[in-house]
Amino acid sequence: MRLQGRKALITGAGSGIGAATTQLFTEHGAEVFAVDIPDGRLAECHGDNPAVHCLGLDLTDEGAAETIIDAVMGTMGGLDIVMNNAGLGAFAMIEDTTDALWDKIMDVNLNVPFKICRLATPHLKQSGHGRIINVASVMAKKADTGLTAYGASKAGITGMTRNLALELGRHAITVNNILPGAIVTGMTAQSFENDNVAEIWAHKSPLRRLGQPLDIAHGALFLASDESSFVTGHDFHIDGGMLLKQ
């Protein structure tokens, strides 16, 4: 029960990494406010879990961050852990990357996480053991064709995290990144259904397998727990060693 009595906010909690982390956090005693788009997945994943409060909301809606933090405080009355996990990916060559696509990726992957961190900070200061966990990607440190917007947004998250860690450390708030590698999630599952694609990406890891959402959830549990109280500003690579090949 490493999170007994802690109150957590997790975005993108309706599938993949977010769903696995929400479940794991509650198994360790946390109360979780789970956010995802209003498509029914939250209820399907967590509807039977009394420790989970669900909010269906599109992060690109105007005032989404304010709505989330207001709902968190109104429902749980406090906040100890923020996990900005929701993410949006899109393949587009630079000449095909429209302003609308760029703005949407930046909103979901960078702008809204920043706003959530800003609004959550006063509450995390009161916690005494505040935790911010931002889910970035190995693409924050490497590159691939057609991922200019996605890579830029994830590199932005890692830069934001380092600065927040420096600024908020005096308040006993740790701020860290998780950089997943090739993980089978709702965003990637369709691609990995192709055996050839799955094999190529599995072999990018020295462990010769794709990652699973629970692999990331266990890393998030460490960063959310007291065991990580002297870890901040860190890029936690949970990538099966993918970046070793750079």
mmCIF file of C-alpha atoms in Angstrom:
data_model
loop_
_atom_site.group_PDB
_atom_site.id
_atom_site.type_symbol
_atom_site.label_atom_id
_atom_site.label_comp_id
_atom_site.label_asym_id
_atom_site.label_seq_id
_atom_site.Cartn_x
_atom_site.Cartn_y
_atom_site.Cartn_z
ATOM 1 C CA MET A 1 0.000 0.000 0.000
ATOM 2 C CA ARG A 2 2.638 2.478 -1.117
ATOM 3 C CA LEU A 3 0.114 5.253 -1.844
ATOM 4 C CA GLN A 4 -2.219 4.815 1.102
ATOM 5 C CA GLY A 5 -4.360 7.936 1.518
ATOM 6 C CA ARG A 6 -2.856 9.760 -1.465
ATOM 7 C CA LYS A 7 -5.034 11.569 -3.988
ATOM 8 C CA ALA A 8 -4.005 11.371 -7.637
ATOM 9 C CA LEU A 9 -5.057 12.920 -10.932
ATOM 10 C CA ILE A 10 -4.384 10.880 -14.069
ATOM 11 C CA THR A 11 -5.257 12.052 -17.578
ATOM 12 C CA GLY A 12 -5.702 9.643 -20.460
ATOM 13 C CA ALA A 13 -6.968 7.111 -17.917
ATOM 14 C CA GLY A 14 -9.444 5.334 -20.171
ATOM 15 C CA SER A 15 -6.997 2.977 -21.863
ATOM 16 C CA GLY A 16 -3.410 1.830 -22.068
ATOM 17 C CA ILE A 17 -0.887 3.381 -19.701
ATOM 18 C CA GLY A 18 -3.423 5.593 -17.952
ATOM 19 C CA ALA A 19 -5.854 2.761 -17.277
ATOM 20 C CA ALA A 20 -3.113 0.452 -15.992
ATOM 21 C CA THR A 21 -1.676 3.167 -13.748
ATOM 22 C CA THR A 22 -5.075 4.094 -12.353
ATOM 23 C CA GLN A 23 -5.715 0.469 -11.422
ATOM 24 C CA LEU A 24 -2.247 0.015 -9.898
ATOM 25 C CA PHE A 25 -2.455 3.232 -7.885
ATOM 26 C CA THR A 26 -5.784 2.204 -6.359
ATOM 27 C CA GLU A 27 -4.376 -1.230 -5.517
ATOM 28 C CA HIS A 28 -1.768 0.632 -3.489
ATOM 29 C CA GLY A 29 -4.307 2.706 -1.575
ATOM 30 C CA ALA A 30 -4.683 5.844 -3.702
ATOM 31 C CA GLU A 31 -7.877 7.644 -4.597
ATOM 32 C CA VAL A 32 -7.739 8.556 -8.284
ATOM 33 C CA PHE A 33 -9.480 11.195 -10.363
ATOM 34 C CA ALA A 34 -9.434 9.746 -13.883
ATOM 35 C CA VAL A 35 -9.882 11.889 -16.993
ATOM 36 C CA ASP A 36 -10.309 10.861 -20.612
ATOM 37 C CA ILE A 37 -12.412 11.739 -23.638
ATOM 38 C CA PRO A 38 -16.155 11.132 -23.131
ATOM 39 C CA ASP A 39 -16.458 7.905 -25.106
ATOM 40 C CA GLY A 40 -17.407 5.447 -22.373
ATOM 41 C CA ARG A 41 -13.976 3.922 -21.882
ATOM 42 C CA LEU A 42 -13.568 5.372 -18.383
ATOM 43 C CA ALA A 43 -16.731 3.704 -17.143
ATOM 44 C CA GLU A 44 -15.775 0.466 -18.872
ATOM 45 C CA CYS A 45 -12.329 0.446 -17.233
ATOM 46 C CA HIS A 46 -13.095 1.842 -13.786
ATOM 47 C CA GLY A 47 -16.851 1.899 -13.274
ATOM 48 C CA ASP A 48 -16.704 -0.844 -10.641
ATOM 49 C CA ASN A 49 -13.800 0.693 -8.711
ATOM 50 C CA PRO A 50 -15.055 2.880 -5.833
ATOM 51 C CA ALA A 51 -11.616 4.503 -5.487
ATOM 52 C CA VAL A 52 -11.838 6.039 -8.978
ATOM 53 C CA HIS A 53 -13.749 9.207 -9.893
ATOM 54 C CA CYS A 54 -14.278 9.583 -13.637
ATOM 55 C CA LEU A 55 -14.569 12.703 -15.768
ATOM 56 C CA GLY A 56 -15.199 12.509 -19.498
ATOM 57 C CA LEU A 57 -13.616 15.602 -21.040
ATOM 58 C CA ASP A 58 -11.766 16.497 -24.218
ATOM 59 C CA LEU A 59 -8.514 18.220 -23.245
ATOM 60 C CA THR A 60 -8.846 20.514 -26.249
ATOM 61 C CA ASP A 61 -12.071 21.990 -24.841
ATOM 62 C CA GLU A 62 -11.731 25.599 -23.732
ATOM 63 C CA GLY A 63 -10.940 25.808 -20.031
ATOM 64 C CA ALA A 64 -10.286 22.045 -19.758
ATOM 65 C CA ALA A 65 -7.478 22.392 -17.203
ATOM 66 C CA GLU A 66 -9.563 24.654 -14.985
ATOM 67 C CA THR A 67 -12.514 22.265 -15.206
ATOM 68 C CA ILE A 68 -10.309 19.322 -14.230
ATOM 69 C CA ILE A 69 -8.648 20.928 -11.207
ATOM 70 C CA ASP A 70 -11.937 22.377 -9.952
ATOM 71 C CA ALA A 71 -13.524 18.924 -10.236
ATOM 72 C CA VAL A 72 -10.566 17.257 -8.514
ATOM 73 C CA MET A 73 -10.761 19.581 -5.531
ATOM 74 C CA GLY A 74 -14.541 19.452 -5.384
ATOM 75 C CA THR A 75 -14.507 15.655 -5.427
ATOM 76 C CA MET A 76 -11.401 14.655 -3.451
ATOM 77 C CA GLY A 77 -10.668 17.821 -1.476
ATOM 78 C CA GLY A 78 -6.928 17.556 -2.025
ATOM 79 C CA LEU A 79 -4.236 16.559 -4.488
ATOM 80 C CA ASP A 80 -0.907 14.788 -3.980
ATOM 81 C CA ILE A 81 -0.049 13.323 -7.388
ATOM 82 C CA VAL A 82 -0.499 14.637 -10.928
ATOM 83 C CA MET A 83 0.192 12.353 -13.868
ATOM 84 C CA ASN A 84 -0.074 14.078 -17.230
ATOM 85 C CA ASN A 85 -0.423 10.973 -19.352
ATOM 86 C CA ALA A 86 -2.916 11.879 -22.102
ATOM 87 C CA GLY A 87 -1.211 12.156 -25.446
ATOM 88 C CA LEU A 88 -1.920 12.581 -29.117
ATOM 89 C CA GLY A 89 0.220 11.313 -31.967
ATOM 90 C CA ALA A 90 -0.054 11.841 -35.698
ATOM 91 C CA PHE A 91 2.111 10.932 -38.669
ATOM 92 C CA ALA A 92 2.520 13.880 -41.024
ATOM 93 C CA MET A 93 5.405 15.088 -43.146
ATOM 94 C CA ILE A 94 6.279 18.721 -42.549
ATOM 95 C CA GLU A 95 4.533 20.007 -45.681
ATOM 96 C CA ASP A 96 1.380 18.156 -44.614
ATOM 97 C CA THR A 97 1.428 19.364 -41.003
ATOM 98 C CA THR A 98 -1.324 21.952 -40.908
ATOM 99 C CA ASP A 99 -1.574 24.681 -38.308
ATOM 100 C CA ALA A 100 -4.662 22.940 -36.926
ATOM 101 C CA LEU A 101 -2.845 19.613 -36.506
ATOM 102 C CA TRP A 102 0.210 21.269 -34.932
ATOM 103 C CA ASP A 103 -1.961 23.244 -32.511
ATOM 104 C CA LYS A 104 -4.004 20.197 -31.495
ATOM 105 C CA ILE A 105 -0.921 18.085 -30.761
ATOM 106 C CA MET A 106 0.657 20.922 -28.793
ATOM 107 C CA ASP A 107 -2.554 21.505 -26.841
ATOM 108 C CA VAL A 108 -2.943 17.894 -25.738
ATOM 109 C CA ASN A 109 0.730 17.015 -25.263
ATOM 110 C CA LEU A 110 2.152 20.261 -23.872
ATOM 111 C CA ASN A 111 -0.191 23.209 -23.315
ATOM 112 C CA VAL A 112 -2.814 21.469 -21.186
ATOM 113 C CA PRO A 113 -0.212 19.603 -19.076
ATOM 114 C CA PHE A 114 1.434 22.978 -18.386
ATOM 115 C CA LYS A 115 -1.886 24.485 -17.344
ATOM 116 C CA ILE A 116 -2.704 21.502 -15.139
ATOM 117 C CA CYS A 117 0.694 21.787 -13.448
ATOM 118 C CA ARG A 118 0.192 25.511 -12.912
ATOM 119 C CA LEU A 119 -3.255 25.098 -11.386
ATOM 120 C CA ALA A 120 -2.278 22.044 -9.343
ATOM 121 C CA THR A 121 0.831 23.602 -7.800
ATOM 122 C CA PRO A 122 -0.899 25.437 -4.903
ATOM 123 C CA HIS A 123 -2.582 22.178 -3.894
ATOM 124 C CA LEU A 124 0.604 20.123 -4.268
ATOM 125 C CA LYS A 125 2.412 22.596 -2.002
ATOM 126 C CA GLN A 126 -0.111 21.837 0.712
ATOM 127 C CA SER A 127 0.429 18.100 0.272
ATOM 128 C CA GLY A 128 3.943 17.992 1.717
ATOM 129 C CA HIS A 129 4.852 15.170 -0.665
ATOM 130 C CA GLY A 130 3.640 16.450 -4.035
ATOM 131 C CA ARG A 131 4.447 14.508 -7.180
ATOM 132 C CA ILE A 132 4.211 15.513 -10.844
ATOM 133 C CA ILE A 133 4.786 12.781 -13.417
ATOM 134 C CA ASN A 134 4.809 13.841 -17.060
ATOM 135 C CA VAL A 135 4.637 11.129 -19.707
ATOM 136 C CA ALA A 136 6.907 12.125 -22.562
ATOM 137 C CA SER A 137 8.399 9.677 -25.079
ATOM 138 C CA VAL A 138 11.739 8.438 -26.349
ATOM 139 C CA MET A 139 10.895 10.702 -29.297
ATOM 140 C CA ALA A 140 11.811 13.608 -27.023
ATOM 141 C CA LYS A 141 15.423 12.485 -27.522
ATOM 142 C CA LYS A 142 15.412 10.806 -30.925
ATOM 143 C CA ALA A 143 13.678 11.431 -34.229
ATOM 144 C CA ASP A 144 11.644 9.664 -36.860
ATOM 145 C CA THR A 145 10.113 10.635 -40.163
ATOM 146 C CA GLY A 146 6.720 12.311 -39.947
ATOM 147 C CA LEU A 147 6.842 13.007 -36.216
ATOM 148 C CA THR A 148 7.936 16.656 -36.158
ATOM 149 C CA ALA A 149 4.945 17.907 -34.169
ATOM 150 C CA TYR A 150 4.845 14.926 -31.824
ATOM 151 C CA GLY A 151 8.604 15.021 -31.163
ATOM 152 C CA ALA A 152 8.556 18.760 -30.545
ATOM 153 C CA SER A 153 5.703 18.435 -28.054
ATOM 154 C CA LYS A 154 7.446 15.659 -26.128
ATOM 155 C CA ALA A 155 10.770 17.509 -26.079
ATOM 156 C CA GLY A 156 8.827 20.481 -24.724
ATOM 157 C CA ILE A 157 7.427 18.376 -21.888
ATOM 158 C CA THR A 158 10.910 17.267 -20.816
ATOM 159 C CA GLY A 159 12.166 20.854 -20.798
ATOM 160 C CA MET A 160 9.161 21.983 -18.779
ATOM 161 C CA THR A 161 9.700 19.161 -16.300
ATOM 162 C CA ARG A 162 13.315 20.096 -15.599
ATOM 163 C CA ASN A 163 12.414 23.700 -14.943
ATOM 164 C CA LEU A 164 9.474 22.800 -12.712
ATOM 165 C CA ALA A 165 11.661 20.409 -10.747
ATOM 166 C CA LEU A 166 14.108 23.232 -10.046
ATOM 167 C CA GLU A 167 11.380 25.675 -9.111
ATOM 168 C CA LEU A 168 9.196 23.410 -6.972
ATOM 169 C CA GLY A 169 11.807 21.374 -5.122
ATOM 170 C CA ARG A 170 11.826 23.807 -2.187
ATOM 171 C CA HIS A 171 8.183 22.847 -1.617
ATOM 172 C CA ALA A 172 8.954 19.101 -1.423
ATOM 173 C CA ILE A 173 7.385 18.581 -4.856
ATOM 174 C CA THR A 174 9.205 16.236 -7.210
ATOM 175 C CA VAL A 175 8.720 16.547 -10.969
ATOM 176 C CA ASN A 176 9.851 13.789 -13.305
ATOM 177 C CA ASN A 177 9.372 12.492 -16.848
ATOM 178 C CA ILE A 178 8.643 8.989 -17.997
ATOM 179 C CA LEU A 179 9.952 8.292 -21.499
ATOM 180 C CA PRO A 180 8.189 5.183 -22.825
ATOM 181 C CA GLY A 181 9.556 3.294 -25.784
ATOM 182 C CA ALA A 182 7.430 1.040 -27.994
ATOM 183 C CA ILE A 183 4.414 0.326 -25.790
ATOM 184 C CA VAL A 184 1.225 -1.461 -26.837
ATOM 185 C CA THR A 185 -1.421 1.167 -26.035
ATOM 186 C CA GLY A 186 -4.660 2.395 -27.557
ATOM 187 C CA MET A 187 -2.653 4.826 -29.705
ATOM 188 C CA THR A 188 -0.260 2.181 -31.070
ATOM 189 C CA ALA A 189 -2.233 -1.066 -30.933
ATOM 190 C CA GLN A 190 -3.497 -0.860 -34.512
ATOM 191 C CA SER A 191 0.034 -0.518 -35.875
ATOM 192 C CA PHE A 192 1.320 -3.380 -33.745
ATOM 193 C CA GLU A 193 -1.444 -5.681 -35.005
ATOM 194 C CA ASN A 194 0.772 -5.940 -38.081
ATOM 195 C CA ASP A 195 3.215 -8.698 -37.111
ATOM 196 C CA ASN A 196 6.007 -7.246 -39.243
ATOM 197 C CA VAL A 197 5.686 -3.813 -37.620
ATOM 198 C CA ALA A 198 5.515 -5.353 -34.138
ATOM 199 C CA GLU A 199 8.640 -7.421 -34.809
ATOM 200 C CA ILE A 200 10.599 -4.431 -36.101
ATOM 201 C CA TRP A 201 9.786 -2.353 -33.024
ATOM 202 C CA ALA A 202 10.333 -5.240 -30.607
ATOM 203 C CA HIS A 203 13.832 -5.678 -31.991
ATOM 204 C CA LYS A 204 14.663 -2.034 -31.344
ATOM 205 C CA SER A 205 14.848 -3.094 -27.673
ATOM 206 C CA PRO A 206 17.690 -5.272 -26.370
ATOM 207 C CA LEU A 207 14.954 -7.150 -24.473
ATOM 208 C CA ARG A 208 13.379 -8.121 -27.812
ATOM 209 C CA ARG A 209 9.794 -7.360 -26.840
ATOM 210 C CA LEU A 210 7.240 -4.596 -26.944
ATOM 211 C CA GLY A 211 6.426 -2.837 -23.705
ATOM 212 C CA GLN A 212 3.078 -3.191 -21.972
ATOM 213 C CA PRO A 213 1.095 -0.489 -20.140
ATOM 214 C CA LEU A 214 1.848 -2.134 -16.804
ATOM 215 C CA ASP A 215 5.585 -1.679 -17.448
ATOM 216 C CA ILE A 216 5.000 2.075 -17.411
ATOM 217 C CA ALA A 217 2.536 1.911 -14.529
ATOM 218 C CA HIS A 218 5.123 0.302 -12.263
ATOM 219 C CA GLY A 219 7.540 3.130 -13.064
ATOM 220 C CA ALA A 220 4.850 5.684 -12.295
ATOM 221 C CA LEU A 221 4.151 3.960 -8.967
ATOM 222 C CA PHE A 222 7.785 4.380 -7.975
ATOM 223 C CA LEU A 223 7.785 8.064 -8.930
ATOM 224 C CA ALA A 224 4.516 8.641 -7.045
ATOM 225 C CA SER A 225 5.669 6.886 -3.873
ATOM 226 C CA ASP A 226 7.833 7.996 -0.964
ATOM 227 C CA GLU A 227 10.604 5.786 -2.341
ATOM 228 C CA SER A 228 11.345 8.429 -4.993
ATOM 229 C CA SER A 229 11.463 11.398 -2.610
ATOM 230 C CA PHE A 230 15.062 12.221 -3.653
ATOM 231 C CA VAL A 231 14.438 11.826 -7.395
ATOM 232 C CA THR A 232 13.478 14.942 -9.347
ATOM 233 C CA GLY A 233 14.103 16.452 -12.765
ATOM 234 C CA HIS A 234 14.768 12.936 -14.032
ATOM 235 C CA ASP A 235 14.086 11.385 -17.448
ATOM 236 C CA PHE A 236 12.976 7.874 -16.505
ATOM 237 C CA HIS A 237 13.516 5.771 -19.627
ATOM 238 C CA ILE A 238 11.116 2.814 -19.642
ATOM 239 C CA ASP A 239 11.943 1.748 -23.153
ATOM 240 C CA GLY A 240 13.432 -1.736 -22.920
ATOM 241 C CA GLY A 241 16.818 -0.191 -23.644
ATOM 242 C CA MET A 242 15.769 1.307 -26.986
ATOM 243 C CA LEU A 243 17.872 4.444 -26.512
ATOM 244 C CA LEU A 244 21.014 2.350 -26.016
ATOM 245 C CA LYS A 245 21.117 1.979 -29.806
ATOM 246 C CA GLN A 246 21.417 5.700 -30.425
#
